Amino acid sequence: MRRDLLRPVSRLSPMLVPAGASLALWAVWLGWDQRRDVQPDGSTTGPYEAWQVIGLLLTLLVPVYWAASRRHIAGAVLGTTAGLTAAAFYDWSDDSSGLFAVGVGLVMLGSLLVTTAVSAAIVSAKRAGRPMGT
C-alpha cells in the first residue's frame, strides 16, 4: 500500500527537483538584489551583476546533471525551465512598463535551449563512458 502512495512522487521527482532547485537558486543568487546602480554619467545598470548570473548558471548544473544523468531529460529541461520562468515572472512582474513579459519569455526560451543542449551532452557523455553491452 505504501509503495503505491510513493510511486507518483518518484515519477514527479525528476521534474520537481530541478524546478524547486531553480526557484531556490534564483532566490539565492538574484532574488536579493533589486536595486539598479547609477553610473557617474547618469545611466543605470543592473540590478544583477555578471558574477551573480554566472553563479546561478554554474549552480544550476547540479540539478540538471542530477536529472539528466538518470536519463530524465524531460525533467531536467522542463523542470529547470519552469522553475526559472516562474522565478523571473515573480521577480519582475512589478515592472510598470509591462516589458517584463519579454524578459520572462527570453528566460524561458534561453533556459529551454541551454538545458536541452546540456542535458543531451550529459547523456551522450554518460553513454560514451559506459562499456559496451551495459
Tab-separated table of N, CA and C in Angstrom:
chain	number	residue	atom	x	y	z
A	1	MET	N	0.827	-1.193	0.000
A	1	MET	CA	0.000	0.000	0.000
A	1	MET	C	0.869	1.254	0.000
A	2	ARG	N	1.864	1.294	0.875
A	2	ARG	CA	2.712	2.472	0.968
A	2	ARG	C	3.503	2.691	-0.323
A	3	ARG	N	3.910	1.615	-0.968
A	3	ARG	CA	4.661	1.702	-2.217
A	3	ARG	C	3.815	2.380	-3.296
A	4	ASP	N	2.524	2.124	-3.327
A	4	ASP	CA	1.641	2.747	-4.307
A	4	ASP	C	1.497	4.248	-4.060
A	5	LEU	N	1.563	4.663	-2.797
A	5	LEU	CA	1.470	6.085	-2.483
A	5	LEU	C	2.721	6.846	-2.906
A	6	LEU	N	3.871	6.204	-2.862
A	6	LEU	CA	5.124	6.868	-3.197
A	6	LEU	C	5.425	6.861	-4.694
A	7	ARG	N	4.739	6.042	-5.446
A	7	ARG	CA	5.012	5.932	-6.877
A	7	ARG	C	4.819	7.256	-7.626
A	8	PRO	N	3.724	8.014	-7.417
A	8	PRO	CA	3.605	9.294	-8.128
A	8	PRO	C	4.704	10.285	-7.746
A	9	VAL	N	5.136	10.268	-6.506
A	9	VAL	CA	6.197	11.169	-6.073
A	9	VAL	C	7.501	10.811	-6.772
A	10	SER	N	7.803	9.529	-6.865
A	10	SER	CA	9.054	9.126	-7.516
A	10	SER	C	9.020	9.417	-9.013
A	11	ARG	N	7.861	9.419	-9.607
A	11	ARG	CA	7.756	9.750	-11.036
A	11	ARG	C	7.869	11.252	-11.277
A	12	LEU	N	7.421	12.053	-10.326
A	12	LEU	CA	7.476	13.504	-10.479
A	12	LEU	C	8.794	14.107	-10.007
A	13	SER	N	9.540	13.393	-9.189
A	13	SER	CA	10.757	13.975	-8.624
A	13	SER	C	11.777	14.412	-9.678
A	14	PRO	N	11.932	13.711	-10.812
A	14	PRO	CA	12.883	14.213	-11.803
A	14	PRO	C	12.505	15.587	-12.375
A	15	MET	N	11.254	15.990	-12.253
A	15	MET	CA	10.852	17.321	-12.705
A	15	MET	C	10.772	18.302	-11.531
A	16	LEU	N	10.329	17.818	-10.381
A	16	LEU	CA	10.165	18.702	-9.228
A	16	LEU	C	11.496	19.132	-8.612
A	17	VAL	N	12.480	18.251	-8.608
A	17	VAL	CA	13.778	18.598	-8.019
A	17	VAL	C	14.442	19.740	-8.803
A	18	PRO	N	14.572	19.634	-10.140
A	18	PRO	CA	15.167	20.772	-10.866
A	18	PRO	C	14.323	22.049	-10.781
A	19	ALA	N	12.998	21.916	-10.766
A	19	ALA	CA	12.140	23.107	-10.667
A	19	ALA	C	12.327	23.787	-9.316
A	20	GLY	N	12.291	23.014	-8.246
A	20	GLY	CA	12.480	23.582	-6.914
A	20	GLY	C	13.877	24.151	-6.734
A	21	ALA	N	14.875	23.447	-7.257
A	21	ALA	CA	16.248	23.945	-7.162
A	21	ALA	C	16.407	25.243	-7.945
A	22	SER	N	15.784	25.334	-9.098
A	22	SER	CA	15.867	26.553	-9.911
A	22	SER	C	15.257	27.742	-9.184
A	23	LEU	N	14.100	27.534	-8.583
A	23	LEU	CA	13.466	28.602	-7.804
A	23	LEU	C	14.357	29.040	-6.644
A	24	ALA	N	14.876	28.066	-5.915
A	24	ALA	CA	15.712	28.383	-4.752
A	24	ALA	C	17.011	29.063	-5.169
A	25	LEU	N	17.637	28.586	-6.228
A	25	LEU	CA	18.897	29.177	-6.671
A	25	LEU	C	18.697	30.583	-7.221
A	26	TRP	N	17.571	30.828	-7.878
A	26	TRP	CA	17.273	32.199	-8.322
A	26	TRP	C	17.194	33.120	-7.105
A	27	ALA	N	16.497	32.663	-6.076
A	27	ALA	CA	16.353	33.481	-4.866
A	27	ALA	C	17.708	33.741	-4.215
A	28	VAL	N	18.568	32.730	-4.181
A	28	VAL	CA	19.879	32.874	-3.552
A	28	VAL	C	20.775	33.823	-4.344
A	29	TRP	N	20.810	33.662	-5.655
A	29	TRP	CA	21.743	34.444	-6.467
A	29	TRP	C	21.186	35.797	-6.909
A	30	LEU	N	19.901	35.846	-7.271
A	30	LEU	CA	19.351	37.059	-7.878
A	30	LEU	C	18.236	37.712	-7.083
A	31	GLY	N	17.549	36.974	-6.255
A	31	GLY	CA	16.355	37.482	-5.598
A	31	GLY	C	16.580	38.611	-4.625
A	32	TRP	N	17.744	38.705	-4.053
A	32	TRP	CA	18.013	39.726	-3.042
A	32	TRP	C	18.463	41.052	-3.637
A	33	ASP	N	18.872	41.074	-4.879
A	33	ASP	CA	19.428	42.286	-5.490
A	33	ASP	C	18.366	42.952	-6.368
A	34	GLN	N	17.733	43.980	-5.873
A	34	GLN	CA	16.650	44.632	-6.600
A	34	GLN	C	16.953	46.089	-6.947
A	35	ARG	N	18.132	46.575	-6.597
A	35	ARG	CA	18.456	47.986	-6.791
A	35	ARG	C	19.335	48.168	-8.021
A	36	ARG	N	18.958	49.117	-8.853
A	36	ARG	CA	19.785	49.454	-10.019
A	36	ARG	C	20.912	50.378	-9.576
A	37	ASP	N	22.053	50.254	-10.227
A	37	ASP	CA	23.215	51.086	-9.924
A	37	ASP	C	23.248	52.261	-10.895
A	38	VAL	N	23.440	53.471	-10.346
A	38	VAL	CA	23.527	54.677	-11.167
A	38	VAL	C	24.997	54.978	-11.420
A	39	GLN	N	25.353	55.059	-12.694
A	39	GLN	CA	26.729	55.349	-13.103
A	39	GLN	C	27.001	56.849	-13.047
A	40	PRO	N	28.271	57.273	-13.051
A	40	PRO	CA	28.600	58.706	-12.997
A	40	PRO	C	27.998	59.521	-14.141
A	41	ASP	N	27.774	58.888	-15.295
A	41	ASP	CA	27.190	59.623	-16.426
A	41	ASP	C	25.662	59.683	-16.365
A	42	GLY	N	25.067	59.117	-15.319
A	42	GLY	CA	23.619	59.153	-15.147
A	42	GLY	C	22.897	57.911	-15.645
A	43	SER	N	23.571	57.048	-16.371
A	43	SER	CA	22.940	55.819	-16.850
A	43	SER	C	22.805	54.822	-15.696
A	44	THR	N	21.912	53.882	-15.873
A	44	THR	CA	21.704	52.873	-14.829
A	44	THR	C	22.059	51.496	-15.368
A	45	THR	N	22.519	50.646	-14.481
A	45	THR	CA	22.807	49.254	-14.817
A	45	THR	C	22.184	48.370	-13.758
A	46	GLY	N	22.086	47.086	-14.118
A	46	GLY	CA	21.624	46.126	-13.112
A	46	GLY	C	20.168	45.780	-13.249
A	47	PRO	N	19.622	45.200	-12.264
A	47	PRO	CA	20.095	45.124	-10.887
A	47	PRO	C	21.128	44.022	-10.647
A	48	TYR	N	21.337	43.116	-11.606
A	48	TYR	CA	22.239	41.999	-11.349
A	48	TYR	C	23.628	42.282	-11.898
A	49	GLU	N	24.608	41.733	-11.204
A	49	GLU	CA	25.995	41.779	-11.671
A	49	GLU	C	26.278	40.483	-12.432
A	50	ALA	N	27.298	40.521	-13.253
A	50	ALA	CA	27.649	39.339	-14.057
A	50	ALA	C	27.973	38.136	-13.177
A	51	TRP	N	28.655	38.342	-12.062
A	51	TRP	CA	29.043	37.236	-11.202
A	51	TRP	C	27.827	36.525	-10.615
A	52	GLN	N	26.725	37.272	-10.401
A	52	GLN	CA	25.516	36.649	-9.868
A	52	GLN	C	24.899	35.711	-10.900
A	53	VAL	N	24.811	36.152	-12.130
A	53	VAL	CA	24.213	35.333	-13.188
A	53	VAL	C	25.091	34.120	-13.479
A	54	ILE	N	26.409	34.325	-13.512
A	54	ILE	CA	27.328	33.206	-13.736
A	54	ILE	C	27.219	32.194	-12.593
A	55	GLY	N	27.126	32.674	-11.366
A	55	GLY	CA	26.940	31.780	-10.220
A	55	GLY	C	25.660	30.979	-10.320
A	56	LEU	N	24.578	31.640	-10.738
A	56	LEU	CA	23.310	30.939	-10.925
A	56	LEU	C	23.462	29.844	-11.969
A	57	LEU	N	24.045	30.164	-13.097
A	57	LEU	CA	24.184	29.187	-14.178
A	57	LEU	C	25.056	28.004	-13.757
A	58	LEU	N	26.141	28.274	-13.075
A	58	LEU	CA	27.030	27.185	-12.659
A	58	LEU	C	26.368	26.275	-11.623
A	59	THR	N	25.647	26.858	-10.683
A	59	THR	CA	24.996	26.018	-9.672
A	59	THR	C	23.785	25.285	-10.233
A	60	LEU	N	23.196	25.791	-11.304
A	60	LEU	CA	22.089	25.071	-11.942
A	60	LEU	C	22.559	23.791	-12.633
A	61	LEU	N	23.849	23.693	-12.882
A	61	LEU	CA	24.370	22.463	-13.487
A	61	LEU	C	24.152	21.248	-12.580
A	62	VAL	N	24.116	21.466	-11.284
A	62	VAL	CA	23.951	20.343	-10.352
A	62	VAL	C	22.587	19.666	-10.513
A	63	PRO	N	21.448	20.388	-10.409
A	63	PRO	CA	20.174	19.691	-10.584
A	63	PRO	C	19.956	19.193	-12.021
A	64	VAL	N	20.489	19.907	-13.005
A	64	VAL	CA	20.363	19.438	-14.392
A	64	VAL	C	21.138	18.134	-14.551
A	65	TYR	N	22.346	18.083	-14.013
A	65	TYR	CA	23.133	16.851	-14.078
A	65	TYR	C	22.432	15.719	-13.335
A	66	TRP	N	21.879	16.025	-12.169
A	66	TRP	CA	21.186	15.000	-11.377
A	66	TRP	C	20.086	14.332	-12.194
A	67	ALA	N	19.259	15.136	-12.853
A	67	ALA	CA	18.146	14.570	-13.621
A	67	ALA	C	18.626	13.939	-14.930
A	68	ALA	N	19.492	14.624	-15.651
A	68	ALA	CA	19.922	14.125	-16.959
A	68	ALA	C	20.759	12.855	-16.838
A	69	SER	N	21.567	12.742	-15.795
A	69	SER	CA	22.390	11.545	-15.636
A	69	SER	C	21.544	10.315	-15.328
A	70	ARG	N	20.333	10.545	-14.882
A	70	ARG	CA	19.387	9.448	-14.656
A	70	ARG	C	18.461	9.256	-15.856
A	71	ARG	N	18.817	9.913	-16.961
A	71	ARG	CA	18.083	9.854	-18.227
A	71	ARG	C	16.663	10.420	-18.125
A	72	HIS	N	16.495	11.388	-17.251
A	72	HIS	CA	15.229	12.116	-17.140
A	72	HIS	C	15.414	13.472	-17.821
A	73	ILE	N	15.592	13.423	-19.122
A	73	ILE	CA	15.886	14.648	-19.869
A	73	ILE	C	14.707	15.612	-19.805
A	74	ALA	N	13.515	15.104	-19.922
A	74	ALA	CA	12.341	15.993	-19.859
A	74	ALA	C	12.280	16.684	-18.494
A	75	GLY	N	12.595	15.973	-17.442
A	75	GLY	CA	12.597	16.573	-16.117
A	75	GLY	C	13.674	17.630	-15.976
A	76	ALA	N	14.862	17.339	-16.500
A	76	ALA	CA	15.958	18.308	-16.430
A	76	ALA	C	15.611	19.572	-17.201
A	77	VAL	N	15.079	19.392	-18.401
A	77	VAL	CA	14.794	20.541	-19.266
A	77	VAL	C	13.553	21.291	-18.789
A	78	LEU	N	12.448	20.589	-18.654
A	78	LEU	CA	11.189	21.256	-18.312
A	78	LEU	C	11.148	21.730	-16.864
A	79	GLY	N	11.734	20.966	-15.957
A	79	GLY	CA	11.755	21.380	-14.561
A	79	GLY	C	12.573	22.648	-14.356
A	80	THR	N	13.775	22.674	-14.941
A	80	THR	CA	14.630	23.852	-14.818
A	80	THR	C	13.994	25.054	-15.496
A	81	THR	N	13.460	24.845	-16.682
A	81	THR	CA	12.820	25.940	-17.411
A	81	THR	C	11.617	26.485	-16.650
A	82	ALA	N	10.798	25.596	-16.117
A	82	ALA	CA	9.624	26.042	-15.357
A	82	ALA	C	10.034	26.811	-14.106
A	83	GLY	N	11.038	26.319	-13.395
A	83	GLY	CA	11.487	26.998	-12.189
A	83	GLY	C	12.052	28.379	-12.474
A	84	LEU	N	12.906	28.495	-13.488
A	84	LEU	CA	13.486	29.791	-13.821
A	84	LEU	C	12.435	30.761	-14.350
A	85	THR	N	11.510	30.254	-15.155
A	85	THR	CA	10.453	31.110	-15.705
A	85	THR	C	9.554	31.637	-14.592
A	86	ALA	N	9.175	30.767	-13.670
A	86	ALA	CA	8.328	31.194	-12.553
A	86	ALA	C	9.062	32.208	-11.666
A	87	ALA	N	10.337	31.972	-11.422
A	87	ALA	CA	11.114	32.890	-10.590
A	87	ALA	C	11.248	34.252	-11.262
A	88	ALA	N	11.542	34.255	-12.562
A	88	ALA	CA	11.671	35.520	-13.290
A	88	ALA	C	10.337	36.262	-13.303
A	89	PHE	N	9.251	35.541	-13.529
A	89	PHE	CA	7.925	36.172	-13.536
A	89	PHE	C	7.633	36.818	-12.184
A	90	TYR	N	7.868	36.082	-11.121
A	90	TYR	CA	7.597	36.611	-9.783
A	90	TYR	C	8.490	37.814	-9.481
A	91	ASP	N	9.760	37.707	-9.839
A	91	ASP	CA	10.728	38.754	-9.523
A	91	ASP	C	10.496	40.024	-10.334
A	92	TRP	N	10.086	39.896	-11.576
A	92	TRP	CA	9.995	41.045	-12.467
A	92	TRP	C	8.582	41.561	-12.696
A	93	SER	N	7.567	40.910	-12.185
A	93	SER	CA	6.182	41.267	-12.521
A	93	SER	C	5.736	42.619	-11.982
A	94	ASP	N	6.502	43.238	-11.115
A	94	ASP	CA	6.120	44.560	-10.607
A	94	ASP	C	6.578	45.693	-11.530
A	95	ASP	N	7.144	45.356	-12.667
A	95	ASP	CA	7.597	46.353	-13.644
A	95	ASP	C	6.382	47.020	-14.271
A	96	SER	N	6.304	48.334	-14.149
A	96	SER	CA	5.128	49.056	-14.636
A	96	SER	C	5.096	49.206	-16.150
A	97	SER	N	6.217	49.011	-16.825
A	97	SER	CA	6.237	49.173	-18.284
A	97	SER	C	5.600	47.985	-19.001
A	98	GLY	N	5.530	46.849	-18.344
A	98	GLY	CA	4.973	45.666	-18.978
A	98	GLY	C	5.989	44.891	-19.800
A	99	LEU	N	7.192	45.430	-19.922
A	99	LEU	CA	8.222	44.757	-20.702
A	99	LEU	C	8.806	43.538	-19.993
A	100	PHE	N	8.426	43.340	-18.739
A	100	PHE	CA	8.929	42.175	-18.023
A	100	PHE	C	8.530	40.892	-18.734
A	101	ALA	N	7.389	40.903	-19.421
A	101	ALA	CA	6.929	39.703	-20.124
A	101	ALA	C	7.920	39.292	-21.213
A	102	VAL	N	8.548	40.269	-21.860
A	102	VAL	CA	9.560	39.965	-22.875
A	102	VAL	C	10.754	39.288	-22.208
A	103	GLY	N	11.200	39.832	-21.080
A	103	GLY	CA	12.320	39.246	-20.355
A	103	GLY	C	12.013	37.840	-19.874
A	104	VAL	N	10.812	37.636	-19.361
A	104	VAL	CA	10.418	36.312	-18.891
A	104	VAL	C	10.391	35.333	-20.068
A	105	GLY	N	9.888	35.782	-21.198
A	105	GLY	CA	9.876	34.929	-22.390
A	105	GLY	C	11.282	34.561	-22.837
A	106	LEU	N	12.204	35.506	-22.754
A	106	LEU	CA	13.586	35.228	-23.126
A	106	LEU	C	14.251	34.277	-22.130
A	107	VAL	N	13.938	34.419	-20.846
A	107	VAL	CA	14.451	33.477	-19.847
A	107	VAL	C	13.931	32.079	-20.155
A	108	MET	N	12.649	31.982	-20.487
A	108	MET	CA	12.056	30.685	-20.790
A	108	MET	C	12.716	30.059	-22.018
A	109	LEU	N	12.831	30.815	-23.088
A	109	LEU	CA	13.419	30.293	-24.317
A	109	LEU	C	14.891	29.941	-24.121
A	110	GLY	N	15.634	30.820	-23.484
A	110	GLY	CA	17.058	30.562	-23.265
A	110	GLY	C	17.300	29.349	-22.383
A	111	SER	N	16.549	29.235	-21.296
A	111	SER	CA	16.748	28.087	-20.407
A	111	SER	C	16.304	26.789	-21.078
A	112	LEU	N	15.287	26.852	-21.903
A	112	LEU	CA	14.845	25.667	-22.644
A	112	LEU	C	15.939	25.194	-23.595
A	113	LEU	N	16.514	26.111	-24.341
A	113	LEU	CA	17.563	25.744	-25.301
A	113	LEU	C	18.838	25.260	-24.605
A	114	VAL	N	19.271	25.986	-23.589
A	114	VAL	CA	20.533	25.636	-22.934
A	114	VAL	C	20.407	24.333	-22.155
A	115	THR	N	19.335	24.143	-21.423
A	115	THR	CA	19.195	22.896	-20.664
A	115	THR	C	19.017	21.699	-21.589
A	116	THR	N	18.409	21.904	-22.749
A	116	THR	CA	18.309	20.815	-23.726
A	116	THR	C	19.701	20.416	-24.202
A	117	ALA	N	20.519	21.398	-24.553
A	117	ALA	CA	21.881	21.114	-25.026
A	117	ALA	C	22.729	20.481	-23.930
A	118	VAL	N	22.663	21.024	-22.717
A	118	VAL	CA	23.463	20.490	-21.612
A	118	VAL	C	23.007	19.074	-21.262
A	119	SER	N	21.713	18.833	-21.228
A	119	SER	CA	21.201	17.502	-20.907
A	119	SER	C	21.610	16.485	-21.965
A	120	ALA	N	21.535	16.879	-23.227
A	120	ALA	CA	21.962	15.984	-24.306
A	120	ALA	C	23.453	15.677	-24.186
A	121	ALA	N	24.254	16.662	-23.845
A	121	ALA	CA	25.692	16.441	-23.675
A	121	ALA	C	25.969	15.507	-22.501
A	122	ILE	N	25.229	15.664	-21.417
A	122	ILE	CA	25.413	14.798	-20.245
A	122	ILE	C	25.068	13.360	-20.587
A	123	VAL	N	23.934	13.157	-21.232
A	123	VAL	CA	23.518	11.805	-21.595
A	123	VAL	C	24.512	11.191	-22.579
A	124	SER	N	24.958	11.981	-23.531
A	124	SER	CA	25.935	11.488	-24.505
A	124	SER	C	27.251	11.114	-23.829
A	125	ALA	N	27.715	11.946	-22.918
A	125	ALA	CA	28.956	11.650	-22.211
A	125	ALA	C	28.812	10.436	-21.320
A	126	LYS	N	27.689	10.292	-20.666
A	126	LYS	CA	27.459	9.124	-19.814
A	126	LYS	C	27.405	7.854	-20.663
A	127	ARG	N	26.775	7.939	-21.822
A	127	ARG	CA	26.666	6.792	-22.716
A	127	ARG	C	28.049	6.422	-23.259
A	128	ALA	N	28.866	7.401	-23.603
A	128	ALA	CA	30.197	7.141	-24.138
A	128	ALA	C	31.127	6.550	-23.072
A	129	GLY	N	30.870	6.862	-21.823
A	129	GLY	CA	31.708	6.374	-20.734
A	129	GLY	C	31.373	4.962	-20.285
A	130	ARG	N	30.274	4.416	-20.751
A	130	ARG	CA	29.859	3.082	-20.333
A	130	ARG	C	30.477	2.023	-21.233
A	131	PRO	N	30.834	0.884	-20.672
A	131	PRO	CA	31.323	-0.226	-21.514
A	131	PRO	C	30.192	-0.745	-22.405
A	132	MET	N	30.558	-1.273	-23.536
A	132	MET	CA	29.567	-1.806	-24.468
A	132	MET	C	28.807	-2.966	-23.829
A	133	GLY	N	27.518	-3.053	-24.138
A	133	GLY	CA	26.699	-4.158	-23.658
A	133	GLY	C	26.050	-3.923	-22.322
A	134	THR	N	26.251	-2.743	-21.710
A	134	THR	CA	25.589	-2.496	-20.425
A	134	THR	C	24.564	-1.421	-20.569
